[in-house]
Coordinates of C-alpha atoms and ligand atoms in Angstrom, one line a residue:
X1 CA 0.0 0.0 0.0
X2 CA 1.1 3.5 -0.7
X3 CA 0.9 6.2 2.1
X4 CA 0.8 9.9 1.7
X5 CA 0.4 12.9 3.8
X6 CA -1.9 15.9 3.2
X7 CA -2.8 19.0 5.0
X8 CA -5.8 21.2 4.4
X9 CA -9.4 21.5 5.4
X10 CA -11.0 18.1 5.8
X11 CA -14.1 19.1 3.8
X12 CA -12.0 20.1 0.9
X13 CA -10.1 16.8 0.6
X14 CA -10.7 15.3 -2.8
X15 CA -10.7 11.6 -2.1
X16 CA -12.9 8.6 -2.8
X17 CA -13.4 8.3 1.0
X18 CA -12.7 10.5 4.0
X19 CA -12.5 8.6 7.3
X20 CA -13.7 10.5 10.4
X21 CA -14.1 9.6 14.0
X22 CA -17.1 9.8 16.2
X23 CA -17.1 9.4 20.0
X24 CA -19.8 7.8 21.9
X25 CA -23.1 9.6 22.3
X26 CA -22.5 10.8 18.7
X27 CA -19.9 13.3 19.7
X28 CA -17.9 14.5 16.6
X29 CA -14.1 14.6 16.6
X30 CA -12.5 17.9 15.4
X31 CA -12.2 17.0 11.7
X32 CA -15.7 15.6 11.7
X33 CA -17.0 18.8 13.2
X34 CA -15.4 20.8 10.4
X35 CA -17.1 18.5 7.8
X36 CA -20.3 18.9 9.7
X37 CA -20.2 22.7 9.4
X38 CA -19.1 22.5 5.8
X39 CA -22.2 20.4 5.1
X40 CA -24.5 22.7 7.1
X41 CA -25.0 20.3 9.9
X42 CA -25.9 17.5 7.6
X43 CA -23.5 15.1 9.3
X44 CA -24.9 15.5 12.8
X45 CA -28.4 15.4 11.4
X46 CA -27.8 12.0 9.8
X47 CA -26.2 10.8 13.1
X48 CA -29.5 11.7 14.9
X49 CA -31.1 8.8 13.1
X50 CA -29.2 6.7 15.5
X51 CA -27.3 4.3 13.2
X52 CA -24.0 5.0 14.9
X53 CA -23.5 5.8 18.5
X54 CA -19.7 5.8 18.4
X55 CA -18.9 2.5 19.9
X56 CA -15.2 1.6 19.1
X57 CA -14.8 -0.1 15.8
X58 CA -18.4 0.4 14.5
X59 CA -18.6 2.0 11.0
X60 CA -21.2 3.9 8.9
X61 CA -20.7 4.9 5.3
X62 CA -22.3 8.1 4.0
X63 CA -22.6 9.3 0.5
X64 CA -23.2 12.6 -1.2
X65 CA -22.7 14.9 1.7
X66 CA -23.3 18.5 0.5
X67 CA -20.4 20.9 0.7
X68 CA -17.9 18.1 0.9
X69 CA -15.3 17.2 -1.7
X70 CA -15.0 13.5 -0.7
X71 CA -17.1 11.0 -2.6
X72 CA -17.8 9.1 0.6
X73 CA -17.6 9.8 4.3
X74 CA -16.8 6.8 6.5
X75 CA -17.7 7.4 10.1
X76 CA -15.8 5.2 12.6
X77 CA -16.7 4.8 16.2
X78 CA -13.9 5.7 18.6
X79 CA -15.5 4.8 21.9
X80 CA -15.8 7.2 24.8
X81 CA -13.9 10.4 24.3
X82 CA -12.3 10.3 27.7
X83 CA -11.1 6.8 27.1
X84 CA -9.6 7.4 23.7
X85 CA -6.3 5.5 23.8
X86 CA -4.0 3.7 21.4
X87 CA -5.9 0.5 21.6
X88 CA -9.2 2.1 20.6
X89 CA -7.5 4.1 17.9
X90 CA -5.9 1.1 16.4
X91 CA -9.2 -0.7 16.5
X92 CA -10.8 2.2 14.7
X93 CA -8.1 2.3 12.0
X94 CA -8.4 -1.5 11.6
X95 CA -12.2 -1.3 11.3
X96 CA -12.0 1.5 8.7
X97 CA -9.5 -0.4 6.6
X98 CA -11.5 -3.6 6.8
X99 CA -14.6 -1.8 5.6
X100 CA -12.8 0.1 2.9
X101 CA -11.5 -3.3 1.5
X102 CA -15.2 -4.2 0.9
X103 CA -15.9 -1.1 -1.1
X104 CA -14.8 0.2 -4.5
X105 CA -13.1 3.2 -3.0
X106 CA -9.5 1.9 -3.5
X107 CA -8.1 4.8 -1.6
X108 CA -9.0 6.9 1.3
X109 CA -7.9 9.8 3.6
X110 CA -7.7 9.0 7.3
X111 CA -8.4 11.6 10.0
X112 CA -8.8 9.5 13.1
X113 CA -5.8 11.0 15.0
X114 CA -7.4 14.3 16.0
X115 CA -7.7 14.4 18.9
X116 CA -4.6 12.3 19.6
X117 CA -5.3 9.2 21.6
X118 CA -4.1 9.2 25.2
X119 CA -0.4 8.7 25.9
X120 CA 0.6 9.2 22.3
X121 CA 1.9 11.9 20.0
X122 CA 1.4 12.6 16.3
X123 CA 4.5 10.5 15.3
X124 CA 3.2 7.4 17.1
X125 CA -0.4 7.9 15.9
X126 CA 0.6 8.1 12.3
X127 CA 3.0 5.3 12.6
X128 CA 0.4 3.2 14.2
X129 CA -2.0 3.9 11.4
X130 CA 0.5 2.7 8.8
X131 CA 1.3 -0.5 10.8
X132 CA -2.3 -1.2 11.6
X133 CA -3.5 -0.6 8.0
X134 CA -0.8 -2.9 6.6
X135 CA -1.6 -5.5 9.2
X136 CA -5.2 -5.5 8.1
X137 CA -4.6 -5.7 4.3
X138 CA -2.2 -8.7 4.7
X139 CA -3.8 -11.8 3.2
X140 CA -2.3 -15.3 3.1
X141 CA -2.6 -16.6 -0.5
X142 CA 0.4 -18.9 -1.0
X143 CA -1.5 -22.2 -0.9
X144 CA -5.1 -21.0 -1.1
X145 CA -7.0 -19.1 -3.8
X146 CA -8.1 -15.8 -2.2
X147 CA -11.8 -16.1 -3.1
X148 CA -12.8 -13.2 -0.8
X149 CA -10.1 -11.0 -2.3
X150 CA -11.2 -7.4 -2.3
X151 CA -12.5 -6.3 -5.7
X152 CA -10.9 -2.9 -5.3
X153 CA -8.1 -3.4 -2.8
X154 CA -7.1 -0.4 -0.8
X155 CA -3.9 0.8 -2.6
X156 CA -3.4 4.2 -1.2
X157 CA -4.0 5.7 2.2
X158 CA -3.6 9.4 2.8
X159 CA -2.9 10.5 6.3
X160 CA -4.5 13.9 7.0
X161 CA -2.2 16.3 8.8
X162 CA -3.8 19.0 10.9
X163 CA -0.7 21.4 10.8
X164 CA 1.7 21.9 8.0
X165 CA 4.6 22.4 10.4
X166 CA 4.3 18.7 11.4
X167 CA 5.2 17.6 7.9
X168 CA 8.6 16.3 8.9
X169 CA 7.4 14.4 11.9
X170 CA 4.7 12.8 9.7
X171 CA 7.2 11.8 7.0
X172 CA 9.3 10.2 9.7
X173 CA 6.4 8.3 11.1
X174 CA 5.4 7.1 7.7
X175 CA 8.9 5.9 6.8
X176 CA 9.3 4.1 10.1
X177 CA 5.8 2.6 10.0
X178 CA 6.3 1.3 6.4
X179 CA 9.6 -0.4 7.3
X180 CA 8.1 -1.9 10.5
X181 CA 5.1 -3.1 8.5
X182 CA 7.3 -4.7 5.9
X183 CA 9.2 -6.6 8.6
X184 CA 6.0 -7.7 10.3
X185 CA 4.5 -8.9 7.0
X186 CA 7.5 -11.0 6.2
X187 CA 7.5 -12.5 9.6
X188 CA 3.8 -13.3 9.3
X189 CA 4.2 -14.9 5.9
X190 CA 7.1 -17.1 7.0
X191 CA 5.1 -18.1 10.1
X192 CA 2.0 -18.9 8.2
X193 CA 3.7 -21.1 5.6
X194 CA 3.4 -24.8 6.3
X195 CA 6.3 -26.9 7.6
X196 CA 6.6 -28.7 4.4
X197 CA 7.3 -25.5 2.5
X198 CA 9.0 -23.4 5.1
X199 CA 11.8 -25.7 5.9
X200 CA 15.2 -24.7 7.4
X201 CA 16.5 -24.5 3.8
X202 CA 13.5 -22.2 2.9
X203 CA 14.3 -19.9 5.8
X204 CA 17.9 -19.8 4.7
X205 CA 16.9 -19.0 1.1
X206 CA 14.6 -16.2 2.2
X207 CA 17.5 -14.7 4.2
X208 CA 19.9 -15.1 1.3
X209 CA 17.3 -13.4 -1.0
X210 CA 17.3 -10.4 1.3
X211 CA 21.1 -10.3 1.2
X212 CA 20.9 -10.0 -2.5
X213 CA 18.4 -7.2 -2.3
X214 CA 20.3 -4.9 0.1
X215 CA 24.0 -3.9 -0.2
X216 CA 24.4 -3.4 3.5
X217 CA 23.2 -7.0 4.2
X218 CA 25.4 -10.0 3.9
X219 CA 24.0 -13.5 4.5
X220 CA 25.9 -16.6 5.2
X221 CA 24.4 -20.0 5.8
X222 CA 26.3 -22.7 7.8
X223 CA 25.4 -26.3 6.9
X224 CA 25.6 -29.3 9.2
X225 CA 29.2 -30.0 8.4
X226 CA 30.2 -26.5 9.4
X227 CA 28.2 -26.8 12.6
X228 CA 29.9 -30.1 13.4
X229 CA 33.2 -28.5 13.0
X230 CA 32.1 -25.9 15.5
X231 CA 31.1 -28.7 17.8
X232 CA 27.5 -27.6 18.0
X233 CA 26.4 -30.9 19.5
X234 CA 23.2 -29.7 21.0
X235 CA 21.8 -28.1 17.9
X236 CA 22.9 -31.0 15.7
X237 CA 21.3 -33.5 18.1
X238 CA 17.9 -32.0 17.4
X239 CA 18.5 -32.0 13.7
X240 CA 19.5 -35.7 13.6
X241 CA 15.8 -36.7 14.0
X242 CA 14.9 -34.9 10.8
X243 CA 15.4 -35.5 7.1
X244 CA 15.6 -31.8 6.5
X245 CA 19.2 -30.5 6.9
X246 CA 19.6 -28.0 9.7
X247 CA 20.9 -24.5 8.8
X248 CA 22.5 -21.8 10.9
X249 CA 21.6 -18.6 9.2
X250 CA 23.8 -15.6 9.7
X251 CA 22.7 -12.1 8.6
X252 CA 25.2 -9.3 8.8
X253 CA 23.7 -5.8 8.5
X254 CA 26.4 -3.2 8.4
X255 CA 24.9 0.2 8.9
X256 CA 27.1 1.5 11.7
X257 CA 30.7 2.4 12.0
X258 CA 32.9 -0.6 11.2
X259 CA 34.3 -0.7 14.7
X260 CA 30.9 -0.3 16.4
X261 CA 29.9 -3.4 18.4
X262 CA 26.9 -5.1 16.9
X263 CA 23.5 -5.9 18.3
X264 CA 22.9 -9.6 17.9
X265 CA 19.4 -11.0 17.4
X266 CA 19.0 -14.7 17.8
X267 CA 15.8 -16.4 16.7
X268 CA 14.5 -19.9 17.2
X269 CA 13.9 -21.3 13.8
X270 CA 12.2 -24.6 14.6
X271 CA 10.2 -25.1 11.3
X272 CA 8.1 -27.9 12.8
X273 CA 8.1 -29.1 16.4
X274 CA 6.4 -32.5 16.8
X275 CA 8.2 -32.9 20.1
X276 CA 10.6 -35.7 18.9
X277 CA 10.4 -39.0 20.8
X278 CA 8.6 -37.1 23.6
X279 CA 5.9 -36.7 21.0
X280 CA 3.3 -34.0 21.4
X281 CA -0.4 -34.8 21.6
X282 CA -2.2 -34.6 18.2
X283 CA -4.5 -31.7 19.0
X284 CA -3.4 -28.4 17.6
X285 CA 0.0 -29.9 16.7
X286 CA -0.3 -28.1 13.3
X287 CA 0.4 -24.9 15.2
X288 CA 3.9 -26.1 15.8
X289 CA 4.7 -24.9 12.3
X290 CA 4.8 -21.5 14.1
X291 CA 7.8 -22.7 16.2
X292 CA 10.1 -20.7 13.8
X293 CA 8.4 -17.4 14.5
X294 CA 11.4 -16.2 16.6
X295 CA 13.6 -16.7 13.6
X296 CA 11.1 -15.1 11.3
X297 CA 11.0 -12.1 13.5
X298 CA 14.7 -11.8 13.4
X299 CA 14.6 -11.9 9.6
X300 CA 11.7 -9.4 9.6
X301 CA 13.6 -7.0 12.0
X302 CA 16.6 -7.2 9.7
X303 CA 14.4 -6.3 6.7
X304 CA 13.1 -3.3 8.6
X305 CA 16.6 -2.2 9.5
X306 CA 17.7 -2.5 5.8
X307 CA 14.7 -0.5 4.6
X308 CA 15.4 2.2 7.2
X309 CA 19.1 2.1 6.5
X310 CA 19.6 2.3 10.3
X311 CA 23.0 3.5 11.4
X312 CA 23.8 0.4 13.5
X313 CA 25.6 -2.9 13.1
X314 CA 23.1 -5.7 13.5
X315 CA 23.6 -9.5 13.2
X316 CA 20.8 -12.0 12.9
X317 CA 21.5 -15.5 14.0
X318 CA 18.8 -18.1 13.2
X319 CA 19.4 -21.7 14.1
X320 CA 16.9 -23.6 11.9
X321 CA 15.8 -27.3 12.3
X322 CA 12.8 -29.6 12.6
X323 CA 12.1 -31.6 15.7
X324 CA 10.7 -35.0 14.7
X325 CA 10.6 -38.6 16.1
X326 CA 13.0 -40.9 14.3
X327 CA 15.4 -43.7 14.9
X328 CA 18.3 -41.2 14.9
X329 CA 16.4 -38.7 17.1
X330 CA 17.4 -37.7 20.6
X331 CA 16.0 -40.0 23.3
X332 CA 15.1 -39.1 26.9
X333 CA 18.3 -39.7 28.9
X334 CA 20.6 -39.0 26.1
X335 CA 23.5 -36.6 26.9
X336 CA 24.9 -34.2 24.4
X337 CA 27.8 -31.8 24.5
X338 CA 27.1 -28.2 23.5
X339 CA 29.5 -25.9 21.7
X340 CA 30.3 -24.3 25.1
X341 CA 31.6 -27.6 26.3
X342 CA 28.8 -28.0 28.9
X343 CA 27.0 -31.3 28.8
X344 CA 23.2 -31.6 28.7
X345 CA 21.0 -34.4 29.7
X346 CA 17.9 -34.5 27.5
X347 CA 15.1 -35.4 29.8
X348 CA 12.4 -34.3 27.4
X349 CA 13.1 -34.2 23.6
X350 CA 10.3 -31.6 23.3
X351 CA 12.5 -29.1 25.1
X352 CA 14.5 -28.7 21.9
X353 CA 14.3 -24.9 21.5
X354 CA 16.9 -24.3 24.2
X355 CA 19.1 -27.0 22.6
X356 CA 19.3 -25.2 19.3
X357 CA 19.5 -21.8 20.9
X358 CA 22.3 -22.5 23.3
X359 CA 24.8 -23.3 20.5
X360 CA 23.6 -20.2 18.6
X361 CA 24.1 -18.1 21.7
X362 CA 27.6 -19.5 22.3
X363 CA 28.4 -18.8 18.7
X364 CA 27.3 -15.2 19.1
X365 CA 30.1 -14.5 21.5
X366 CA 32.5 -14.2 18.5
X367 CA 30.8 -11.0 17.4
X368 CA 31.8 -9.2 20.6
X369 CA 28.2 -8.0 20.8
X370 CA 27.0 -4.8 22.5
X371 CA 23.8 -6.8 23.3
X372 CA 22.2 -10.1 22.4
X373 CA 18.4 -10.6 22.4
X374 CA 16.9 -13.9 21.6
X375 CA 13.4 -14.4 20.4
X376 CA 11.8 -17.8 20.8
X377 CA 8.5 -19.6 21.0
X378 CA 10.2 -21.4 23.9
X379 CA 7.6 -22.7 26.4
X380 CA 3.9 -23.4 26.7
X381 CA 4.4 -22.4 30.3
X382 CA 5.0 -18.8 29.3
X383 CA 1.5 -18.9 27.7
X384 CA 0.0 -20.2 30.9
X385 CA 1.8 -17.5 32.9
X386 CA 1.1 -14.4 30.7
X387 CA -1.5 -15.5 28.1
X388 CA -1.4 -14.3 24.6
X389 CA -1.2 -10.5 25.2
X390 CA 2.4 -10.0 26.2
X391 CA 5.8 -11.7 25.6
X392 CA 7.8 -12.9 28.6
X393 CA 11.0 -11.0 29.1
X394 CA 13.9 -12.5 31.0
X395 CA 17.2 -10.8 31.7
X396 CA 19.6 -10.4 34.6
X397 CA 20.2 -6.8 33.4
X398 CA 17.8 -4.3 35.0
X399 CA 18.6 -1.4 32.6
X400 CA 18.1 -3.7 29.6
X401 CA 14.8 -4.9 31.0
X402 CA 13.6 -1.3 31.4
X403 CA 14.7 -0.5 27.9
X404 CA 13.0 -3.5 26.3
X405 CA 9.7 -3.0 28.2
X406 CA 9.6 0.6 27.3
X407 CA 10.3 -0.2 23.6
X408 CA 7.5 -2.7 23.7
X409 CA 5.1 -0.2 25.3
X410 CA 6.0 2.4 22.6
X411 CA 5.6 -0.1 19.8
X412 CA 2.3 -1.4 21.1
X413 CA 4.0 -4.8 21.2
X414 CA 4.5 -5.4 24.9
X415 CA 6.8 -7.6 26.9
X416 CA 6.6 -8.2 30.7
X417 CA 9.5 -9.0 32.9
X418 CA 9.6 -12.4 34.7
X419 CA 12.1 -13.3 37.4
X420 CA 15.4 -15.0 36.5
X421 CA 16.6 -15.5 40.1
X422 CA 19.3 -18.1 40.9
X423 CA 16.7 -19.8 43.1
X424 CA 15.4 -21.5 40.0
X425 CA 18.7 -22.7 38.7
X426 CA 18.7 -25.8 40.9
X427 CA 15.7 -27.2 39.0
X428 CA 17.9 -28.0 36.0
X429 CA 20.6 -29.7 38.0
X430 CA 21.1 -33.4 37.3
X431 CA 23.4 -36.2 38.5
X432 CA 24.5 -37.1 35.0
X433 CA 25.4 -33.8 33.1
X434 CA 26.1 -30.2 33.7
X435 CA 22.4 -29.5 33.3
X436 CA 19.2 -31.1 32.3
X437 CA 17.1 -29.6 29.4
X438 CA 14.0 -29.4 31.6
X439 CA 13.3 -28.4 35.2
X440 CA 10.0 -30.1 35.8
X441 CA 6.5 -28.6 35.7
X442 CA 7.0 -25.6 38.0
X443 CA 8.0 -22.3 36.5
X444 CA 8.7 -23.9 33.1
X445 CA 9.2 -20.5 31.3
X446 CA 11.7 -19.5 34.0
X447 CA 13.7 -22.7 34.1
X448 CA 14.0 -22.5 30.3
X449 CA 15.4 -19.0 30.6
X450 CA 17.7 -20.3 33.3
X451 CA 19.0 -22.8 30.9
X452 CA 19.8 -20.1 28.3
X453 CA 21.4 -17.9 31.0
X454 CA 24.1 -20.5 31.4
X455 CA 25.3 -19.8 27.8
X456 CA 25.1 -16.0 27.9
X457 CA 27.4 -15.0 30.7
X458 CA 29.8 -13.1 28.5
X459 CA 27.6 -10.4 27.2
X460 CA 24.5 -8.3 27.9
X461 CA 21.6 -10.5 27.1
X462 CA 17.8 -10.7 27.2
X463 CA 15.4 -13.5 26.2
X464 CA 11.9 -12.9 24.9
X465 CA 9.6 -15.9 25.2
X466 CA 7.1 -15.2 22.4
X467 CA 5.1 -18.5 22.6
X468 CA 2.0 -16.6 23.5
X469 CA 2.2 -13.7 21.1
X470 CA 3.7 -15.0 17.8
X471 CA 0.4 -16.3 16.5
X472 CA -3.3 -16.4 17.2
X473 CA -5.3 -19.6 17.2
X474 CA -8.9 -20.3 16.4
X475 CA -10.9 -18.9 13.5
X476 CA -8.5 -16.1 12.8
X477 CA -5.5 -18.4 13.0
X478 CA -2.4 -16.7 11.8
X479 CA 1.0 -15.3 12.6
X480 CA 1.1 -11.9 14.2
X481 CA 4.7 -10.8 13.2
X482 CA 5.4 -10.0 16.9
X483 CA 7.8 -8.9 18.2
X484 CA 9.2 -7.2 15.1
X485 CA 7.6 -3.9 16.1
X486 CA 9.2 -4.1 19.6
X487 CA 12.7 -4.9 18.2
X488 CA 12.5 -2.2 15.5
X489 CA 11.4 0.3 18.1
X490 CA 14.4 -0.6 20.2
X491 CA 16.7 -0.2 17.3
X492 CA 15.2 3.2 16.3
X493 CA 15.7 4.3 19.9
X494 CA 19.3 3.2 20.0
X495 CA 19.9 5.1 16.8
X496 CA 18.4 8.2 18.3
X497 CA 15.7 8.3 15.6
X498 CA 12.7 8.4 18.0
Ligands
BES1 N1 7.7 -25.0 20.9 C1 7.4 -25.5 22.1 C2 6.8 -24.4 23.0 C3 5.3 -24.1 22.7 C4 4.3 -24.9 23.1 C5 5.0 -22.8 22.2 C6 3.0 -24.6 22.9 C7 3.7 -22.5 22.0 C8 2.7 -23.3 22.3 C9 8.6 -26.0 22.8 O1 9.6 -26.5 22.0 C10 8.2 -27.0 23.8 O2 7.7 -28.0 23.4 N2 8.4 -26.7 25.1 C11 7.9 -27.7 26.1 C12 9.0 -27.7 27.2 C13 8.8 -28.8 28.2 C14 8.9 -30.1 27.5 C15 9.8 -28.6 29.3 C16 6.6 -27.1 26.7 O3 6.4 -25.9 26.8 O4 5.8 -28.0 26.9
MN2 MN1 9.2 -28.6 21.7
ZN3 ZN1 9.6 -25.9 20.1

């Protein structure tokens, strides 16, 4: 979709559709009021018929309003005026875009950000509009004919700007939003692809393709032989149960000074997790195609960085494998040696994410990173603890925790800190190896993070358990692209661009 910015009187906007907000009890927003007076009170008159009260997300399309240049007026409910926040605003934008997709308008002018929602500024509001709109128009079509494809898809969205002097802010919001949205869309698409298409090799090819598209991005893919040479015994033990060769995808984005220490993003790229010999139950097992969403988000965040040309050095590390039952697969009780030299007793082969991540985390040391963040659909326990609304954040570093939580808040892509105290470490002690790969039922998300913490002592590190947020289940099943927005926000902040 194309985005534009335009100032000027709302009533004079020549557009197939002008989108205006209405608060509850039919209270007009500023731009709607202007249109109302331009039409001699026609707008409020029509509202008196009672077809739209202003409940968040409700819509009403009007045609042929006198004194108004727009062909259509789309009224969107924005809820109670005093409760107007980012969530209701996003809901209103999403509702408008969804409705526009059903019309022949094809383009529209959006004026839902006046007044600004609570705790937000013009930059965030406009960026939100871009990200939300792109999120709504995304459709999965790779393996299914899109029978409900819009007849006249929304191809251009103009963001109405109340004051000309905000032009620069608006342009920045638009550029940032577009790049974020591109990263999110890529992460969603990779997540939604089935395990038999989106294999480790496919993930690697996708990354390689990006490397060809952007000069600042160099992509390198290590095969199993190279990983064996590096003694990545934990990662390779998971891959042994699969006929798909594992890959270690390395994406080097060089946007900063050559000597600047890089930020390293590590993403779990488990393209299908059947659990291995500790086989998962059949119900909803299809959703384990989403077990590579951490890796997809790393690839998406790198795309966003490339599109923005961020002045930072960034490295994406995606260990990619399947986890399947097989004669060569890990067995409960097996002991493997990780690249770090630490031995691991595999008590449950379904706790494979930490096995592929620990070697990727050890490998990351060689980059002398300023910071390492890993993204992983790591534990069902995290979903039990936090639900599907927020990612679990684990780090021993208080300043980093604050920084990441803040970025999540700003991006509308939240993370919530969980404890990583030493008290929990004993749960993964075992008589037979340096550690076990599970710590029992209690605090499963925390003991998984404890496991990773044993491989990340040499640098600043945070772990995001995205098992709850990476996709939604049910009728609307699909990947969300989270936490690409959070990560991109963090990068923008580190670059001093927001
Ligand atoms: N990929 C799963 C985690 C997962 C499960 C994410 C359900 C989202 C929804 C991970 O590999 C896994 O299986 N974890 C186990 C760990 C356990 C065996 C210690 C889990 O969470 O059950
Ligand atoms: Mn598993
Ligand atoms: Zn898994």
